[in-house]
């Protein structure tokens, strides 16, 4: 399978900077694109910190880290992505944002380019329909923290070609990840199962079954999860969890996917978890 020379990564937030990090660490050139210089600056600072952490853990040499950083070029100019034969989109988890981005990428990137989305729940088939190349659109769903988690869910839309699938599967392997193939359904496998668990844990807190700390301890001590579901919700972002629950509820129609009212209230209050300094727990900002 021919691997891309330069990969466009759209979005320098938590997932986008992690994806840029692993692509560069594996020897690919990356154009990291976001709307504002300040977003790019924050993303690059995170990448530099995480590369330094890998050097301190002796997973990379200082030179490998420097080379990886040098492979990442930040840009706010979408038109500059016209040299890329692969784009991985990691923008906000809203259909309107992603669909307009996909229309732009379809216009800008060469005809043979693959357009991949890191969406955690939005239909790949629907995103593909925004483009003139639906056979070259695919889901490439990474997990946070991207440099650490070995999984990539590879999601085929209704029209995704076998060639597109094979290219992305071998790219995921070249990034040191394990690709798992799933079909296009709301939340795929990961969030179809994880988010209702998190949502139910929030119901348990809201109904006074136990404190957030106690719920988390049950999962850490009883099921050997590395983080309890509420710590994990804070880590993922409560706004992201709510967006995904809404996608599941809308797409699957079953009341069991109703977002917990406490989750809605917390997001309304701006308590978004780790990134805002407060969620189920408080964090230094
Ligand atoms: N970059 C590079 N390395 C990192 C890192 C980062 N951002 N974050 C952590 N690490 C490394 C550490 O250096 C450490 O390396 P070592 O094993 O060589 O010492 C290792 O990862 C473990 O980190 P820590 O020792 O700092 O801390 P923990 O042992 O507590 O692990 C954790 C942290 C890896 C985040 C662990 O708690 C964990 O696995 N949590 C669950 C994460 C999870 O479930 N993620 C999926 C979320 S769902 C998702 O992303 C999908 C989306 O659609 C919602």
mmCIF file of N, CA and C and ligand atoms in Angstrom, residues 14-15 17-18 21 25 46-47 49-54 56-59 93 118-121 141-150 153 187-188 190-191 194-195 198 225-228 231-233 235-237 240-241 244 274, ligand 1:
data_model
loop_
_atom_site.group_PDB
_atom_site.id
_atom_site.type_symbol
_atom_site.label_atom_id
_atom_site.label_comp_id
_atom_site.label_asym_id
_atom_site.label_seq_id
_atom_site.Cartn_x
_atom_site.Cartn_y
_atom_site.Cartn_z
ATOM 1 N N UNK A 14 -6.855 18.297 21.668
ATOM 2 C CA UNK A 14 -6.331 17.095 22.341
ATOM 3 C C UNK A 14 -6.078 15.955 21.354
ATOM 4 N N UNK A 15 -7.066 15.645 20.520
ATOM 5 C CA UNK A 15 -6.911 14.498 19.625
ATOM 6 C C UNK A 15 -6.002 14.855 18.444
ATOM 7 N N UNK A 17 -3.574 17.091 18.192
ATOM 8 C CA UNK A 17 -2.131 17.175 18.467
ATOM 9 C C UNK A 17 -1.555 15.794 18.753
ATOM 10 N N UNK A 18 -2.373 14.926 19.345
ATOM 11 C CA UNK A 18 -1.910 13.550 19.582
ATOM 12 C C UNK A 18 -1.689 12.808 18.265
ATOM 13 N N UNK A 21 1.382 14.092 16.620
ATOM 14 C CA UNK A 21 2.521 13.539 17.369
ATOM 15 C C UNK A 21 2.872 12.129 16.867
ATOM 16 N N UNK A 25 6.164 11.045 14.839
ATOM 17 C CA UNK A 25 7.045 10.089 15.527
ATOM 18 C C UNK A 25 7.318 8.876 14.633
ATOM 19 N N UNK A 46 1.887 21.215 23.594
ATOM 20 C CA UNK A 46 1.530 19.896 24.150
ATOM 21 C C UNK A 46 2.375 18.801 23.507
ATOM 22 N N UNK A 47 2.545 18.890 22.186
ATOM 23 C CA UNK A 47 3.354 17.875 21.492
ATOM 24 C C UNK A 47 4.791 17.894 22.044
ATOM 25 N N UNK A 49 5.829 18.870 24.977
ATOM 26 C CA UNK A 49 5.838 18.289 26.335
ATOM 27 C C UNK A 49 5.751 16.775 26.286
ATOM 28 N N UNK A 50 4.882 16.261 25.418
ATOM 29 C CA UNK A 50 4.700 14.806 25.369
ATOM 30 C C UNK A 50 5.913 14.110 24.752
ATOM 31 N N UNK A 51 6.558 14.778 23.773
ATOM 32 C CA UNK A 51 7.806 14.203 23.226
ATOM 33 C C UNK A 51 8.885 14.187 24.305
ATOM 34 N N UNK A 52 8.947 15.271 25.081
ATOM 35 C CA UNK A 52 9.958 15.343 26.155
ATOM 36 C C UNK A 52 9.696 14.250 27.195
ATOM 37 N N UNK A 53 8.419 14.000 27.463
ATOM 38 C CA UNK A 53 8.060 12.934 28.403
ATOM 39 C C UNK A 53 8.532 11.574 27.871
ATOM 40 N N UNK A 54 8.389 11.370 26.554
ATOM 41 C CA UNK A 54 8.836 10.100 25.962
ATOM 42 C C UNK A 54 10.355 9.977 25.998
ATOM 43 N N UNK A 56 12.200 11.330 28.401
ATOM 44 C CA UNK A 56 12.545 11.054 29.807
ATOM 45 C C UNK A 56 12.237 9.602 30.180
ATOM 46 N N UNK A 57 11.258 8.978 29.483
ATOM 47 C CA UNK A 57 10.940 7.553 29.750
ATOM 48 C C UNK A 57 11.775 6.624 28.863
ATOM 49 N N UNK A 58 12.724 7.226 28.109
ATOM 50 C CA UNK A 58 13.611 6.462 27.204
ATOM 51 C C UNK A 58 12.860 5.685 26.129
ATOM 52 N N UNK A 59 11.695 6.234 25.710
ATOM 53 C CA UNK A 59 10.984 5.616 24.582
ATOM 54 C C UNK A 59 11.493 6.207 23.274
ATOM 55 N N UNK A 93 -16.663 18.032 17.557
ATOM 56 C CA UNK A 93 -17.587 16.920 17.282
ATOM 57 C C UNK A 93 -19.007 17.424 16.973
ATOM 58 N N UNK A 118 -11.539 11.526 12.515
ATOM 59 C CA UNK A 118 -11.366 10.965 13.856
ATOM 60 C C UNK A 118 -12.665 11.086 14.654
ATOM 61 N N UNK A 119 -13.783 11.266 13.978
ATOM 62 C CA UNK A 119 -15.040 11.425 14.712
ATOM 63 C C UNK A 119 -15.245 10.280 15.694
ATOM 64 N N UNK A 120 -15.839 10.599 16.851
ATOM 65 C CA UNK A 120 -16.088 9.557 17.851
ATOM 66 C C UNK A 120 -17.497 9.010 17.727
ATOM 67 N N UNK A 121 -18.337 9.590 16.885
ATOM 68 C CA UNK A 121 -19.708 9.070 16.817
ATOM 69 C C UNK A 121 -20.485 9.453 15.563
ATOM 70 N N UNK A 141 -10.505 6.368 14.143
ATOM 71 C CA UNK A 141 -10.839 6.848 15.484
ATOM 72 C C UNK A 141 -9.750 6.461 16.483
ATOM 73 N N UNK A 142 -9.008 7.491 16.928
ATOM 74 C CA UNK A 142 -7.916 7.307 17.895
ATOM 75 C C UNK A 142 -8.457 7.487 19.314
ATOM 76 N N UNK A 143 -7.614 7.132 20.294
ATOM 77 C CA UNK A 143 -8.028 7.191 21.702
ATOM 78 C C UNK A 143 -7.039 8.018 22.504
ATOM 79 N N UNK A 144 -7.559 8.696 23.472
ATOM 80 C CA UNK A 144 -6.815 9.666 24.283
ATOM 81 C C UNK A 144 -6.219 8.994 25.522
ATOM 82 N N UNK A 145 -4.935 9.169 25.841
ATOM 83 C CA UNK A 145 -3.926 9.935 25.112
ATOM 84 C C UNK A 145 -3.406 9.180 23.873
ATOM 85 N N UNK A 146 -3.457 9.848 22.735
ATOM 86 C CA UNK A 146 -3.140 9.183 21.452
ATOM 87 C C UNK A 146 -1.734 8.566 21.442
ATOM 88 N N UNK A 147 -0.711 9.233 22.003
ATOM 89 C CA UNK A 147 0.618 8.595 21.933
ATOM 90 C C UNK A 147 0.692 7.277 22.712
ATOM 91 N N UNK A 148 -0.280 7.043 23.614
ATOM 92 C CA UNK A 148 -0.201 5.878 24.494
ATOM 93 C C UNK A 148 -1.176 4.760 24.096
ATOM 94 N N UNK A 149 -2.393 5.100 23.704
ATOM 95 C CA UNK A 149 -3.425 4.065 23.520
ATOM 96 C C UNK A 149 -3.212 3.337 22.192
ATOM 97 N N UNK A 150 -3.171 1.997 22.217
ATOM 98 C CA UNK A 150 -2.807 1.259 21.001
ATOM 99 C C UNK A 150 -3.907 1.110 19.949
ATOM 100 N N UNK A 153 -9.917 2.518 15.860
ATOM 101 C CA UNK A 153 -11.115 1.932 15.229
ATOM 102 C C UNK A 153 -11.120 2.429 13.785
ATOM 103 N N UNK A 187 -21.687 5.889 17.334
ATOM 104 C CA UNK A 187 -20.767 5.582 18.433
ATOM 105 C C UNK A 187 -19.810 4.439 18.127
ATOM 106 N N UNK A 188 -19.965 3.825 16.951
ATOM 107 C CA UNK A 188 -19.146 2.673 16.552
ATOM 108 C C UNK A 188 -19.218 1.609 17.657
ATOM 109 N N UNK A 190 -16.677 1.535 20.375
ATOM 110 C CA UNK A 190 -16.110 2.115 21.595
ATOM 111 C C UNK A 190 -17.117 2.983 22.339
ATOM 112 N N UNK A 191 -17.652 3.984 21.648
ATOM 113 C CA UNK A 191 -18.527 4.916 22.363
ATOM 114 C C UNK A 191 -19.955 4.410 22.519
ATOM 115 N N UNK A 194 -18.974 2.555 25.816
ATOM 116 C CA UNK A 194 -18.359 3.353 26.897
ATOM 117 C C UNK A 194 -19.280 4.471 27.386
ATOM 118 N N UNK A 195 -19.893 5.213 26.464
ATOM 119 C CA UNK A 195 -20.652 6.388 26.905
ATOM 120 C C UNK A 195 -21.869 6.047 27.745
ATOM 121 N N UNK A 198 -20.552 5.572 31.208
ATOM 122 C CA UNK A 198 -20.264 6.849 31.872
ATOM 123 C C UNK A 198 -21.574 7.543 32.264
ATOM 124 N N UNK A 225 -10.187 -1.143 36.079
ATOM 125 C CA UNK A 225 -10.103 -0.067 35.085
ATOM 126 C C UNK A 225 -8.992 0.892 35.523
ATOM 127 N N UNK A 226 -8.206 1.431 34.574
ATOM 128 C CA UNK A 226 -7.140 2.358 34.998
ATOM 129 C C UNK A 226 -7.684 3.647 35.607
ATOM 130 N N UNK A 227 -8.880 4.046 35.184
ATOM 131 C CA UNK A 227 -9.552 5.225 35.742
ATOM 132 C C UNK A 227 -11.015 4.850 35.922
ATOM 133 N N UNK A 228 -11.644 5.352 36.988
ATOM 134 C CA UNK A 228 -13.088 5.148 37.118
ATOM 135 C C UNK A 228 -13.821 5.946 36.045
ATOM 136 N N UNK A 231 -13.785 9.903 36.492
ATOM 137 C CA UNK A 231 -12.448 10.447 36.201
ATOM 138 C C UNK A 231 -12.217 10.423 34.696
ATOM 139 N N UNK A 232 -12.640 9.340 34.066
ATOM 140 C CA UNK A 232 -12.474 9.219 32.610
ATOM 141 C C UNK A 232 -13.333 10.263 31.888
ATOM 142 N N UNK A 233 -14.555 10.480 32.377
ATOM 143 C CA UNK A 233 -15.428 11.491 31.757
ATOM 144 C C UNK A 233 -14.767 12.871 31.837
ATOM 145 N N UNK A 235 -11.623 13.404 31.969
ATOM 146 C CA UNK A 235 -10.447 13.323 31.097
ATOM 147 C C UNK A 235 -10.858 13.520 29.629
ATOM 148 N N UNK A 236 -11.947 12.898 29.236
ATOM 149 C CA UNK A 236 -12.439 13.015 27.845
ATOM 150 C C UNK A 236 -13.012 14.414 27.599
ATOM 151 N N UNK A 237 -13.656 14.979 28.599
ATOM 152 C CA UNK A 237 -14.367 16.261 28.452
ATOM 153 C C UNK A 237 -15.869 15.993 28.560
ATOM 154 N N UNK A 240 -17.810 16.684 25.405
ATOM 155 C CA UNK A 240 -17.658 15.623 24.392
ATOM 156 C C UNK A 240 -18.577 14.450 24.748
ATOM 157 N N UNK A 241 -18.601 14.081 26.032
ATOM 158 C CA UNK A 241 -19.475 12.968 26.462
ATOM 159 C C UNK A 241 -20.933 13.294 26.143
ATOM 160 N N UNK A 244 -21.707 13.073 22.422
ATOM 161 C CA UNK A 244 -21.792 11.685 21.952
ATOM 162 C C UNK A 244 -23.103 11.037 22.424
ATOM 163 N N UNK A 274 -11.395 18.110 33.099
ATOM 164 C CA UNK A 274 -9.997 18.510 33.291
ATOM 165 C C UNK A 274 -9.648 19.822 32.581
HETATM 166 N N1 LIG B 1 1.911 11.407 25.733
HETATM 167 C C1 LIG B 1 2.897 10.502 25.842
HETATM 168 N N2 LIG B 1 2.964 9.617 26.878
HETATM 169 C C2 LIG B 1 2.023 9.682 27.845
HETATM 170 C C3 LIG B 1 0.957 10.611 27.790
HETATM 171 C C4 LIG B 1 0.924 11.495 26.663
HETATM 172 N N3 LIG B 1 -0.043 12.388 26.512
HETATM 173 N N4 LIG B 1 0.167 10.434 28.871
HETATM 174 C C5 LIG B 1 0.692 9.430 29.574
HETATM 175 N N5 LIG B 1 1.812 8.966 28.962
HETATM 176 C C6 LIG B 1 2.642 7.835 29.365
HETATM 177 C C7 LIG B 1 3.391 8.090 30.634
HETATM 178 O O1 LIG B 1 4.635 8.694 30.387
HETATM 179 C C8 LIG B 1 3.548 6.690 31.194
HETATM 180 O O2 LIG B 1 4.629 6.038 30.546
HETATM 181 P P1 LIG B 1 5.392 4.757 31.266
HETATM 182 O O3 LIG B 1 4.412 3.625 31.241
HETATM 183 O O4 LIG B 1 6.571 4.522 30.381
HETATM 184 O O5 LIG B 1 5.722 5.218 32.639
HETATM 185 C C9 LIG B 1 2.265 5.984 30.785
HETATM 186 O O6 LIG B 1 1.741 6.742 29.674
HETATM 187 C C10 LIG B 1 1.269 5.998 31.916
HETATM 188 O O7 LIG B 1 1.070 7.360 32.340
HETATM 189 P P2 LIG B 1 1.208 7.854 33.843
HETATM 190 O O8 LIG B 1 2.200 7.019 34.598
HETATM 191 O O9 LIG B 1 1.410 9.330 33.831
HETATM 192 O O10 LIG B 1 -0.229 7.713 34.458
HETATM 193 P P3 LIG B 1 -1.167 6.470 34.545
HETATM 194 O O11 LIG B 1 -0.436 5.199 34.794
HETATM 195 O O12 LIG B 1 -2.186 6.925 35.506
HETATM 196 O O13 LIG B 1 -1.793 6.362 33.079
HETATM 197 C C11 LIG B 1 -3.380 6.879 31.426
HETATM 198 C C12 LIG B 1 -2.448 7.438 32.471
HETATM 199 C C13 LIG B 1 -2.557 6.224 30.302
HETATM 200 C C14 LIG B 1 -4.174 8.030 30.865
HETATM 201 C C15 LIG B 1 -4.283 5.776 32.115
HETATM 202 O O14 LIG B 1 -4.906 6.321 33.242
HETATM 203 C C16 LIG B 1 -5.355 5.253 31.198
HETATM 204 O O15 LIG B 1 -5.119 4.371 30.382
HETATM 205 N N6 LIG B 1 -6.592 5.778 31.364
HETATM 206 C C17 LIG B 1 -7.732 5.402 30.513
HETATM 207 C C18 LIG B 1 -7.665 6.210 29.247
HETATM 208 C C19 LIG B 1 -8.783 5.860 28.339
HETATM 209 O O16 LIG B 1 -9.687 5.072 28.610
HETATM 210 N N7 LIG B 1 -8.759 6.490 27.166
HETATM 211 C C20 LIG B 1 -9.789 6.339 26.172
HETATM 212 C C21 LIG B 1 -10.785 7.458 26.323
HETATM 213 S S1 LIG B 1 -12.121 7.317 25.201
HETATM 214 C C22 LIG B 1 -11.582 8.085 23.824
HETATM 215 O O17 LIG B 1 -10.504 8.667 23.748
HETATM 216 C C23 LIG B 1 -12.517 8.029 22.653
HETATM 217 C C24 LIG B 1 -13.220 9.337 22.408
HETATM 218 O O18 LIG B 1 -13.981 9.196 21.262
HETATM 219 C C25 LIG B 1 -14.111 9.782 23.551
#
